Each structure stands twice: as structure tokens, then as C-alpha cells.
């Protein structure tokens, strides 16, 4: 068929939402200290190995647990298992000695905000060094500022040097340290004479002496606009054309205990006086990247700040603590103080602190979000309180609720919706906002990402997200704000995947989604135009392996086959089984999971899951035993198995239900359930003589209605059950007879949105088809024949990487045949921006 897109330039629908594309920054994957905030010394405050507030560290120090028992990877303060495995053991993360000894000092600290100092005994020539974030990155010709708060036992000469692992020196500086009872600050400038990204900062004493270190910092002199943030990372943000910045989280706002909940007051003032605390993502922040720094970044990039405040509870996804009334009031006061810091006059308490920090003029503060991912009656009570007080004091600020609090009769200006899901979900939800009640709150898609499926951070993800965003753009009368999540990933400290921008201690790249979103955000127009599309439909392509689940022990199975070939059990996800003469019987005991055995933290987390308290079962809540067959993802296949089971034992045959080779999603701590949760699979469930075909997905509400059929089954014997999958659906057979059939929603191969300003019509075409395709573009006005294009096109599994940063990037071009009606050739799997000049 001829694909066509009609753009009605005379029919403007509504103005574009000014702030539609923004950023969500959360300190995850060590993206704060050692990332956007380019501190080069890891554990600069010596507090990393201290037990996270309100928690207990278990046994051998591999994990900590909060009061509710939620476990986080700890590894003596090194964080996640992989991070710990990458460095030689040290009791004080980041720090090592030679010809010296070191110990934590918990009493004599720099000030009452510091919980630890480092006591070092040097022999003459002894050395103390820090290995930074996977190395101290030394750039030839660059200058670095180092400061150290110290107390010395006697006069000594301290040498600070930038060195390679082999001892080669790239620059040094000396200080004479005199013995004082008080803390003294030593400042050094180090000029690098060579390059080494695996460097270290070394402190060498010229004689036998004791030194107490209270706080340290090593930073590049050159930062974005001199405001202390890493220039190349900020430039990446700038180049994505953001209109707002949501900060500082995310779950870190909530914390996993009262002590680890984010408090504004801990993030302002001199950095050595800012208390540190553990974040959700398995490390401690020194809060150098604080409230002022975020606001300054917003100002520097002309973004509207969106401050997310804790509303009096810790993270509900991690066994929440509901703070008592007094603490809720404290957090409300924190929020008020934060707003006064941003907006108050210089003679107010917090306005004066802003002035003191070098910014007498008020900052902007357009949006405030009350809580993060909170819900339920406890949230609503807190939301209502915060909303009332904050709105009264700051009526011009737009407040955002974490959920649809309007349904409980609460004033709700904007509701924040989060979507982490598969490509199929994003394609299927292109039009979801069309049905939203226009008299209800406006919508903020505050976090979204394709993070499930066969590949992550690939072109396939970028395409699916772009389709969803085109849908959001067509509904920007109600969808006012969007931000991908998470934003940054330090590739040496990954706690969550995928992330929009990936960096290490000296380089950076954007994943395909970064380029797609940047293109969408740069090309906005002023008014949304009416468009009509007539395009081919494409069946969804699901991938995965088949599985068998049941709720009660005793199900027997044999002769599992995939495409006629005998298929082994490849994964036992829950429960167990025994085999006798080729007949398998499902058992409830012997729960095990193929991932067990990887690490202690992993095993402990699994124990938690398996104890039933946090079972990653949401995808199949009715299944206590679950095995999967086959080792490779499959698209179109026939799975056959002989089954005998009791009528009251709900049995499920799942298709495309697990990705054996995908390291998908979040791994906190290496959560094996994530693979299960992030797969959107299809199941055929047989329960009490009824067959149900349905879509299952952990993250989705309002899934399509299941189809139900009464089935004739002889439960006294083995029957052969077959699921035949193909692109676009599957068929279910019993003993060779077709009993049920499921068709999946097809997607248009081209999604569009058109906007215009006085001179230009901007047409966005997202093409998910597998071949280059002609589209007829029809306009109701004349345009110049020459038009500019920007195209992001690649294979579905194409990704960017440190080695190949620009594998998937947009390409600028021109067409010369534009006109009232013209043909545009859209490349396979592409995001296209056409800028047509009105004449
Ligand atoms: O973006 C990562 C996390 O996902 C955020 O912290 C949280 O809000 C969501 O659950």
C-alpha cells in the first residue's frame, strides 16, 4: 500500500507544551561524586565504610539491611559486588598505604557533621594514596586543585603527587605542615605533565609522623562555566535541549530509612560541612552536588528547576518507614527552607546563605514534586499537607503529585507517571494519552525507558520511545513534561541499566535514545498541527523462550519439544522438580535459581526473595513452580509438551517469557527478578477447565482484557499441549486440536507528529518498518523544494559504546523535492525530522 501522511497546516490543534522535554537527574551509578560533580578522590570523607544510617551490616559486610529487612549491596563500603571485585581489598575504600598504616578515627573528626577521619602513621618516605573512581584521571596540561584538612603530630613536609600505577609522576607539589592542635587546610595546585586515566593521588611524608586527615578533595580547575561541574557531561546535557531539570531523585529522595532520606539542609554550605549519607544505589554521597549546584546548573542551561522533596516516608518499594508527624513536619520545613534558599530575599535566613554561596539573585523554581513514586493513603495524607502549606506560601510554583491524587479528591495540578517497559509496550501505548480526561490533571512522564526486552540501550529502544514521544507530542495539551530515566551511568559503577548518557572518568557517549530524544527536543515548532496517516500495520515481534508454570506441586510433564526437537529445561526459575524415566514432576521444595552462586550479596538477596517476602513473582503471582525451556531467544516457534495435572492446579504455558541472554535492567543487587519483571510475555493459562490467553507484565496496569475459553480436558491422562507462535500472535492446541488463538495488536509502521511556527513546518516521522519505505507527504500549503532533514537510522540491535561512541548518531541532510505533495523515502528503522520552509 502507499503510505501517506497528510499535514493540515490550517488546522492548528494547540500550542506546544513549552517544557515538554527535560532531564531527570538522580545520583545513581555514581553519577554525582566522580561524575557530574567531578570529585576525583573516592571516599574523600573516609565515611564510605560506615554503616548506612538506620541499617545494620550483616555478617561478613557484604550487604546491609534496612529496618524493614530490605537488602542492599555493601561490601565494606565498596558498594556492589562487581565494584568491589575490581579493586584490591582495603578496609577504607579508595585509600591504600605503603610504608604507613591507616585507621579510621571516629571521635576526632573535622567538625560535628563529619563522622570519620583518617589516622595515618607514616614512616619516613611512607605513602598514602587514593585510586579515585576507577583511577584518578590525569590529563596532560590540566590543573587540579587539591585540599586536605589535616592535623600533624610534628613539623613535616607533605608531598602531593599525581602518579601512575607504576609510580611515574605527572606533577607534584609540597606543603610544610606544622603541628597544630587545630585542623589546618592545605591547598595544592597540581599541573599535569602527562596523561594517565588510571592514575592515583599520592601523599608522601618526609619523616616518621602521624597525620590525621579530616576531609580531602581533588577537582579539575576547568569546569563548565567555572561552576564546578564536569564540562563534557554538562555539554551532553546542553546538547539535548532540555527545558527543565528534575532533581535530586528518584528513590534517593525517599531513602531506605529515615536517616538516608534526602534532606535539603545536608546539601548546602561548605562541602566539608555537608553530612554524607548512603544512597539507594549502594554508595555514599558527600553531597557536594547539592541544592545550590543543581539550581546553578539549571540557570547555566536555562532549564526550569523541578525540585523533588521527601514528603515524610522512605522508599515504598524498599519496605518503607512512615515518618511520624513530628518528622513529617521537619521534612515539610526542609522543603520550605529549600524554597526560601532558591527564591527568598537576601535578608531571609536561607536567602542569605544563597548570597553567601555567591548567588545573591534568587534562582528560578517553577516546579516542585511532592515525594517520589509514593502512593496510597499514607502518601495522600502527606501530599495534602505539603500541597496546602507550600501552595499557600509559594502559589506560583506548579506542584506535581506522584500519582492521580485527584481521584481521592485532592488538588492535583500535574500527575507524574513512570514507564519502564519493553519496546512492545511503548509501541502499544502511542495513543494512551488520547483517552485522558482533559479536565483532569496535566501529565508528567517523569521517568520512562525501554529497559526490558532483548537488547537494551539499542536502536530498537530508541525507536519505541520515539513512537511513544510522538504520541505524547500529539497530546501535549495534557502531557506537559517528559524525562527519560536514569540520565547517567558511570560505566565503572553500574547499578542500573540502561541510562541515557554513559561515561567513565574521561569519556562520554549517548545511547541511541539520547540522540533520538535530543532530535525530538530540538525540533519543536509553536503549534501542533492536525495530521492524518494511512500506513501499513506491522505485527509486533516478541522474543523469548517458552516456560511452564503451575501453582501446586504434582504437575507431570514429558516430551518437551521446540520445533519438534527435544528441549531441555534451561532454567528453573522457582520451585523444583524430580525426573523419573523421562517424566518430570514439579515440586514446591528445592527452590533454586540459576543465578544463585554468583556472589554472597546475590545469594543473600535471593534468600530474601525466596523467603517469600520479596519474591520477584509479580509477573506470575499464581505460579509457585516455573521452568523454562531452550537457550536462545526465539520469535516464531512451536512448543509442545505432554502434561498431566489435577483440574484445580492452575497451569500456565508462557511464551516469549524470559530472555536467557539479556543482561537487562536494574541489578540492585544483581536482581535476577528483573529479567522476569521486565519481560512482557504472553501466557496461556489453564485453570479449572478454562483457558485464558493474556499479556503479563510486571510494570503495567490496565493490560488488555484476557480471552477466556472453556476447554474439554481429560485430566486422568497425559495430553499434548502445543503453543505455536508467530509474529502477531499465537495458537494453542490440545492433542493437535486448535482450542484458542490470540492476536496481538499491530503497530503502524510510521508514527508522526507535525508542528509549525511562522516559517517552518516540522514533521517528525518515526519508521519502525524493516525496509526503506516511500511515504507520500501531502500538505495544504506551498513549501520550498529544499528542506533539511535529520535522520537517526540503524539496525534494531545497534548500540553505542565506549569503543564505538558514534555508531548510532543522527545525520543531517537535505531533500530537494518538497512541495504540496511529495514523496519522502524513509530509511528502515529510522527517526526522521523534516523541516519544511513555508513560502
Ligand atoms: O530511575 C531509577 C529509579 O526508578 C528511580 O530512582 C525511581 O524513581 C524509579 O523507581
JSON list of C-alpha atoms in Angstrom, two decimals, residues 81-220:
[
{"chain": "A", "resi": 81, "resn": "UNK", "atom": "CA", "xyz": [29.96, -6.85, 44.08]},
{"chain": "A", "resi": 82, "resn": "UNK", "atom": "CA", "xyz": [31.49, -6.01, 40.70]},
{"chain": "A", "resi": 83, "resn": "UNK", "atom": "CA", "xyz": [32.82, -2.72, 42.00]},
{"chain": "A", "resi": 84, "resn": "UNK", "atom": "CA", "xyz": [34.42, -4.44, 44.98]},
{"chain": "A", "resi": 85, "resn": "UNK", "atom": "CA", "xyz": [35.84, -7.20, 42.82]},
{"chain": "A", "resi": 86, "resn": "UNK", "atom": "CA", "xyz": [37.54, -4.64, 40.56]},
{"chain": "A", "resi": 87, "resn": "UNK", "atom": "CA", "xyz": [39.85, -3.26, 43.29]},
{"chain": "A", "resi": 88, "resn": "UNK", "atom": "CA", "xyz": [42.33, -4.71, 45.80]},
{"chain": "A", "resi": 89, "resn": "UNK", "atom": "CA", "xyz": [40.78, -5.07, 49.23]},
{"chain": "A", "resi": 90, "resn": "UNK", "atom": "CA", "xyz": [41.20, -2.16, 51.60]},
{"chain": "A", "resi": 91, "resn": "UNK", "atom": "CA", "xyz": [39.32, -1.54, 54.83]},
{"chain": "A", "resi": 92, "resn": "UNK", "atom": "CA", "xyz": [38.95, 2.11, 53.89]},
{"chain": "A", "resi": 93, "resn": "UNK", "atom": "CA", "xyz": [37.53, 2.22, 50.36]},
{"chain": "A", "resi": 94, "resn": "UNK", "atom": "CA", "xyz": [39.61, 4.14, 47.86]},
{"chain": "A", "resi": 95, "resn": "UNK", "atom": "CA", "xyz": [42.64, 4.52, 50.16]},
{"chain": "A", "resi": 96, "resn": "UNK", "atom": "CA", "xyz": [45.85, 2.48, 50.31]},
{"chain": "A", "resi": 97, "resn": "UNK", "atom": "CA", "xyz": [49.19, 2.76, 52.13]},
{"chain": "A", "resi": 98, "resn": "UNK", "atom": "CA", "xyz": [52.81, 1.71, 51.75]},
{"chain": "A", "resi": 99, "resn": "UNK", "atom": "CA", "xyz": [55.38, 2.38, 54.43]},
{"chain": "A", "resi": 100, "resn": "UNK", "atom": "CA", "xyz": [52.49, 3.65, 56.52]},
{"chain": "A", "resi": 101, "resn": "UNK", "atom": "CA", "xyz": [49.47, 2.36, 58.39]},
{"chain": "A", "resi": 102, "resn": "UNK", "atom": "CA", "xyz": [45.98, 3.80, 58.45]},
{"chain": "A", "resi": 103, "resn": "UNK", "atom": "CA", "xyz": [42.88, 3.50, 60.58]},
{"chain": "A", "resi": 104, "resn": "UNK", "atom": "CA", "xyz": [39.54, 5.20, 60.82]},
{"chain": "A", "resi": 105, "resn": "UNK", "atom": "CA", "xyz": [39.19, 7.76, 63.57]},
{"chain": "A", "resi": 106, "resn": "UNK", "atom": "CA", "xyz": [35.60, 8.15, 64.68]},
{"chain": "A", "resi": 107, "resn": "UNK", "atom": "CA", "xyz": [35.99, 10.60, 67.56]},
{"chain": "A", "resi": 108, "resn": "UNK", "atom": "CA", "xyz": [38.37, 13.31, 66.49]},
{"chain": "A", "resi": 109, "resn": "UNK", "atom": "CA", "xyz": [36.66, 14.42, 63.29]},
{"chain": "A", "resi": 110, "resn": "UNK", "atom": "CA", "xyz": [36.86, 17.69, 61.34]},
{"chain": "A", "resi": 111, "resn": "UNK", "atom": "CA", "xyz": [33.52, 19.02, 62.57]},
{"chain": "A", "resi": 112, "resn": "UNK", "atom": "CA", "xyz": [30.26, 17.76, 64.00]},
{"chain": "A", "resi": 113, "resn": "UNK", "atom": "CA", "xyz": [28.98, 16.86, 60.54]},
{"chain": "A", "resi": 114, "resn": "UNK", "atom": "CA", "xyz": [31.86, 14.50, 59.83]},
{"chain": "A", "resi": 115, "resn": "UNK", "atom": "CA", "xyz": [31.58, 11.00, 61.18]},
{"chain": "A", "resi": 116, "resn": "UNK", "atom": "CA", "xyz": [35.11, 9.84, 60.41]},
{"chain": "A", "resi": 117, "resn": "UNK", "atom": "CA", "xyz": [38.66, 11.00, 59.85]},
{"chain": "A", "resi": 118, "resn": "UNK", "atom": "CA", "xyz": [41.70, 9.04, 58.70]},
{"chain": "A", "resi": 119, "resn": "UNK", "atom": "CA", "xyz": [44.62, 8.50, 61.05]},
{"chain": "A", "resi": 120, "resn": "UNK", "atom": "CA", "xyz": [47.83, 7.69, 59.22]},
{"chain": "A", "resi": 121, "resn": "UNK", "atom": "CA", "xyz": [51.17, 6.76, 60.70]},
{"chain": "A", "resi": 122, "resn": "UNK", "atom": "CA", "xyz": [53.93, 7.35, 58.15]},
{"chain": "A", "resi": 123, "resn": "UNK", "atom": "CA", "xyz": [57.47, 6.06, 58.33]},
{"chain": "A", "resi": 124, "resn": "UNK", "atom": "CA", "xyz": [59.92, 8.35, 56.51]},
{"chain": "A", "resi": 125, "resn": "UNK", "atom": "CA", "xyz": [59.02, 8.22, 52.80]},
{"chain": "A", "resi": 126, "resn": "UNK", "atom": "CA", "xyz": [55.76, 6.37, 53.56]},
{"chain": "A", "resi": 127, "resn": "UNK", "atom": "CA", "xyz": [52.88, 6.84, 51.13]},
{"chain": "A", "resi": 128, "resn": "UNK", "atom": "CA", "xyz": [49.11, 7.12, 51.30]},
{"chain": "A", "resi": 129, "resn": "UNK", "atom": "CA", "xyz": [47.17, 7.08, 48.02]},
{"chain": "A", "resi": 130, "resn": "UNK", "atom": "CA", "xyz": [43.70, 7.21, 46.59]},
{"chain": "A", "resi": 131, "resn": "UNK", "atom": "CA", "xyz": [42.74, 5.39, 43.41]},
{"chain": "A", "resi": 132, "resn": "UNK", "atom": "CA", "xyz": [39.75, 7.59, 42.62]},
{"chain": "A", "resi": 133, "resn": "UNK", "atom": "CA", "xyz": [36.84, 6.39, 40.57]},
{"chain": "A", "resi": 134, "resn": "UNK", "atom": "CA", "xyz": [38.45, 3.56, 38.60]},
{"chain": "A", "resi": 135, "resn": "UNK", "atom": "CA", "xyz": [41.58, 5.71, 38.53]},
{"chain": "A", "resi": 136, "resn": "UNK", "atom": "CA", "xyz": [42.37, 9.37, 39.06]},
{"chain": "A", "resi": 137, "resn": "UNK", "atom": "CA", "xyz": [42.12, 10.76, 35.51]},
{"chain": "A", "resi": 138, "resn": "UNK", "atom": "CA", "xyz": [45.17, 12.87, 34.74]},
{"chain": "A", "resi": 139, "resn": "UNK", "atom": "CA", "xyz": [45.03, 14.97, 31.57]},
{"chain": "A", "resi": 140, "resn": "UNK", "atom": "CA", "xyz": [48.18, 16.42, 30.10]},
{"chain": "A", "resi": 141, "resn": "UNK", "atom": "CA", "xyz": [48.34, 20.18, 30.69]},
{"chain": "A", "resi": 142, "resn": "UNK", "atom": "CA", "xyz": [45.35, 20.29, 33.04]},
{"chain": "A", "resi": 143, "resn": "UNK", "atom": "CA", "xyz": [45.50, 21.78, 36.52]},
{"chain": "A", "resi": 144, "resn": "UNK", "atom": "CA", "xyz": [43.90, 20.29, 39.59]},
{"chain": "A", "resi": 145, "resn": "UNK", "atom": "CA", "xyz": [43.05, 21.80, 42.96]},
{"chain": "A", "resi": 146, "resn": "UNK", "atom": "CA", "xyz": [43.69, 19.65, 45.96]},
{"chain": "A", "resi": 147, "resn": "UNK", "atom": "CA", "xyz": [42.85, 20.48, 49.54]},
{"chain": "A", "resi": 148, "resn": "UNK", "atom": "CA", "xyz": [43.26, 18.46, 52.68]},
{"chain": "A", "resi": 149, "resn": "UNK", "atom": "CA", "xyz": [42.22, 19.25, 56.22]},
{"chain": "A", "resi": 150, "resn": "UNK", "atom": "CA", "xyz": [44.95, 17.86, 58.49]},
{"chain": "A", "resi": 151, "resn": "UNK", "atom": "CA", "xyz": [46.40, 17.75, 61.96]},
{"chain": "A", "resi": 152, "resn": "UNK", "atom": "CA", "xyz": [50.03, 16.76, 62.19]},
{"chain": "A", "resi": 153, "resn": "UNK", "atom": "CA", "xyz": [51.98, 15.37, 65.15]},
{"chain": "A", "resi": 154, "resn": "UNK", "atom": "CA", "xyz": [55.10, 17.29, 64.19]},
{"chain": "A", "resi": 155, "resn": "UNK", "atom": "CA", "xyz": [56.51, 19.52, 61.52]},
{"chain": "A", "resi": 156, "resn": "UNK", "atom": "CA", "xyz": [56.80, 17.62, 58.29]},
{"chain": "A", "resi": 157, "resn": "UNK", "atom": "CA", "xyz": [56.88, 18.06, 54.54]},
{"chain": "A", "resi": 158, "resn": "UNK", "atom": "CA", "xyz": [53.96, 16.53, 52.72]},
{"chain": "A", "resi": 159, "resn": "UNK", "atom": "CA", "xyz": [54.30, 15.87, 49.04]},
{"chain": "A", "resi": 160, "resn": "UNK", "atom": "CA", "xyz": [51.17, 15.54, 46.91]},
{"chain": "A", "resi": 161, "resn": "UNK", "atom": "CA", "xyz": [51.69, 13.93, 43.52]},
{"chain": "A", "resi": 162, "resn": "UNK", "atom": "CA", "xyz": [49.70, 12.62, 40.60]},
{"chain": "A", "resi": 163, "resn": "UNK", "atom": "CA", "xyz": [51.15, 9.26, 39.70]},
{"chain": "A", "resi": 164, "resn": "UNK", "atom": "CA", "xyz": [50.58, 6.25, 37.51]},
{"chain": "A", "resi": 165, "resn": "UNK", "atom": "CA", "xyz": [50.21, 2.74, 38.91]},
{"chain": "A", "resi": 166, "resn": "UNK", "atom": "CA", "xyz": [53.88, 2.19, 38.06]},
{"chain": "A", "resi": 167, "resn": "UNK", "atom": "CA", "xyz": [54.97, 5.20, 40.13]},
{"chain": "A", "resi": 168, "resn": "UNK", "atom": "CA", "xyz": [55.61, 7.58, 37.23]},
{"chain": "A", "resi": 169, "resn": "UNK", "atom": "CA", "xyz": [54.91, 11.13, 38.32]},
{"chain": "A", "resi": 170, "resn": "UNK", "atom": "CA", "xyz": [52.74, 13.57, 36.34]},
{"chain": "A", "resi": 171, "resn": "UNK", "atom": "CA", "xyz": [53.02, 16.56, 38.64]},
{"chain": "A", "resi": 172, "resn": "UNK", "atom": "CA", "xyz": [53.60, 17.27, 42.32]},
{"chain": "A", "resi": 173, "resn": "UNK", "atom": "CA", "xyz": [53.52, 19.96, 44.94]},
{"chain": "A", "resi": 174, "resn": "UNK", "atom": "CA", "xyz": [54.77, 20.29, 48.52]},
{"chain": "A", "resi": 175, "resn": "UNK", "atom": "CA", "xyz": [53.45, 21.73, 51.76]},
{"chain": "A", "resi": 176, "resn": "UNK", "atom": "CA", "xyz": [55.15, 22.27, 55.05]},
{"chain": "A", "resi": 177, "resn": "UNK", "atom": "CA", "xyz": [52.78, 21.02, 57.74]},
{"chain": "A", "resi": 178, "resn": "UNK", "atom": "CA", "xyz": [53.21, 22.41, 61.21]},
{"chain": "A", "resi": 179, "resn": "UNK", "atom": "CA", "xyz": [51.97, 20.68, 64.31]},
{"chain": "A", "resi": 180, "resn": "UNK", "atom": "CA", "xyz": [48.80, 22.43, 65.43]},
{"chain": "A", "resi": 181, "resn": "UNK", "atom": "CA", "xyz": [46.11, 21.31, 67.74]},
{"chain": "A", "resi": 182, "resn": "UNK", "atom": "CA", "xyz": [43.57, 22.69, 65.33]},
{"chain": "A", "resi": 183, "resn": "UNK", "atom": "CA", "xyz": [42.69, 21.49, 61.90]},
{"chain": "A", "resi": 184, "resn": "UNK", "atom": "CA", "xyz": [44.54, 23.26, 59.12]},
{"chain": "A", "resi": 185, "resn": "UNK", "atom": "CA", "xyz": [43.64, 23.33, 55.47]},
{"chain": "A", "resi": 186, "resn": "UNK", "atom": "CA", "xyz": [46.43, 22.61, 52.99]},
{"chain": "A", "resi": 187, "resn": "UNK", "atom": "CA", "xyz": [45.89, 23.72, 49.42]},
{"chain": "A", "resi": 188, "resn": "UNK", "atom": "CA", "xyz": [47.85, 22.44, 46.44]},
{"chain": "A", "resi": 189, "resn": "UNK", "atom": "CA", "xyz": [47.70, 23.08, 42.72]},
{"chain": "A", "resi": 190, "resn": "UNK", "atom": "CA", "xyz": [48.86, 20.14, 40.66]},
{"chain": "A", "resi": 191, "resn": "UNK", "atom": "CA", "xyz": [49.74, 20.70, 37.00]},
{"chain": "A", "resi": 192, "resn": "UNK", "atom": "CA", "xyz": [49.76, 17.55, 34.94]},
{"chain": "A", "resi": 193, "resn": "UNK", "atom": "CA", "xyz": [52.64, 16.92, 32.60]},
{"chain": "A", "resi": 194, "resn": "UNK", "atom": "CA", "xyz": [51.31, 13.71, 31.10]},
{"chain": "A", "resi": 195, "resn": "UNK", "atom": "CA", "xyz": [48.17, 11.67, 30.64]},
{"chain": "A", "resi": 196, "resn": "UNK", "atom": "CA", "xyz": [47.03, 8.67, 32.65]},
{"chain": "A", "resi": 197, "resn": "UNK", "atom": "CA", "xyz": [43.40, 7.84, 33.33]},
{"chain": "A", "resi": 198, "resn": "UNK", "atom": "CA", "xyz": [44.29, 5.10, 35.76]},
{"chain": "A", "resi": 199, "resn": "UNK", "atom": "CA", "xyz": [46.28, 7.48, 37.93]},
{"chain": "A", "resi": 200, "resn": "UNK", "atom": "CA", "xyz": [46.28, 7.99, 41.68]},
{"chain": "A", "resi": 201, "resn": "UNK", "atom": "CA", "xyz": [46.79, 10.80, 44.11]},
{"chain": "A", "resi": 202, "resn": "UNK", "atom": "CA", "xyz": [49.74, 10.05, 46.39]},
{"chain": "A", "resi": 203, "resn": "UNK", "atom": "CA", "xyz": [50.64, 11.78, 49.66]},
{"chain": "A", "resi": 204, "resn": "UNK", "atom": "CA", "xyz": [54.18, 11.15, 50.85]},
{"chain": "A", "resi": 205, "resn": "UNK", "atom": "CA", "xyz": [55.62, 12.15, 54.24]},
{"chain": "A", "resi": 206, "resn": "UNK", "atom": "CA", "xyz": [59.29, 13.01, 54.52]},
{"chain": "A", "resi": 207, "resn": "UNK", "atom": "CA", "xyz": [59.66, 11.60, 58.03]},
{"chain": "A", "resi": 208, "resn": "UNK", "atom": "CA", "xyz": [58.15, 9.38, 60.68]},
{"chain": "A", "resi": 209, "resn": "UNK", "atom": "CA", "xyz": [54.98, 11.13, 61.77]},
{"chain": "A", "resi": 210, "resn": "UNK", "atom": "CA", "xyz": [51.29, 10.90, 62.46]},
{"chain": "A", "resi": 211, "resn": "UNK", "atom": "CA", "xyz": [48.78, 12.72, 60.34]},
{"chain": "A", "resi": 212, "resn": "UNK", "atom": "CA", "xyz": [45.06, 13.00, 60.87]},
{"chain": "A", "resi": 213, "resn": "UNK", "atom": "CA", "xyz": [43.11, 13.76, 57.71]},
{"chain": "A", "resi": 214, "resn": "UNK", "atom": "CA", "xyz": [39.65, 15.29, 58.14]},
{"chain": "A", "resi": 215, "resn": "UNK", "atom": "CA", "xyz": [38.44, 15.77, 54.58]},
{"chain": "A", "resi": 216, "resn": "UNK", "atom": "CA", "xyz": [40.03, 15.85, 51.14]},
{"chain": "A", "resi": 217, "resn": "UNK", "atom": "CA", "xyz": [39.16, 16.98, 47.65]},
{"chain": "A", "resi": 218, "resn": "UNK", "atom": "CA", "xyz": [40.81, 16.87, 44.25]},
{"chain": "A", "resi": 219, "resn": "UNK", "atom": "CA", "xyz": [39.00, 18.63, 41.41]},
{"chain": "A", "resi": 220, "resn": "UNK", "atom": "CA", "xyz": [39.87, 19.76, 37.90]}
]
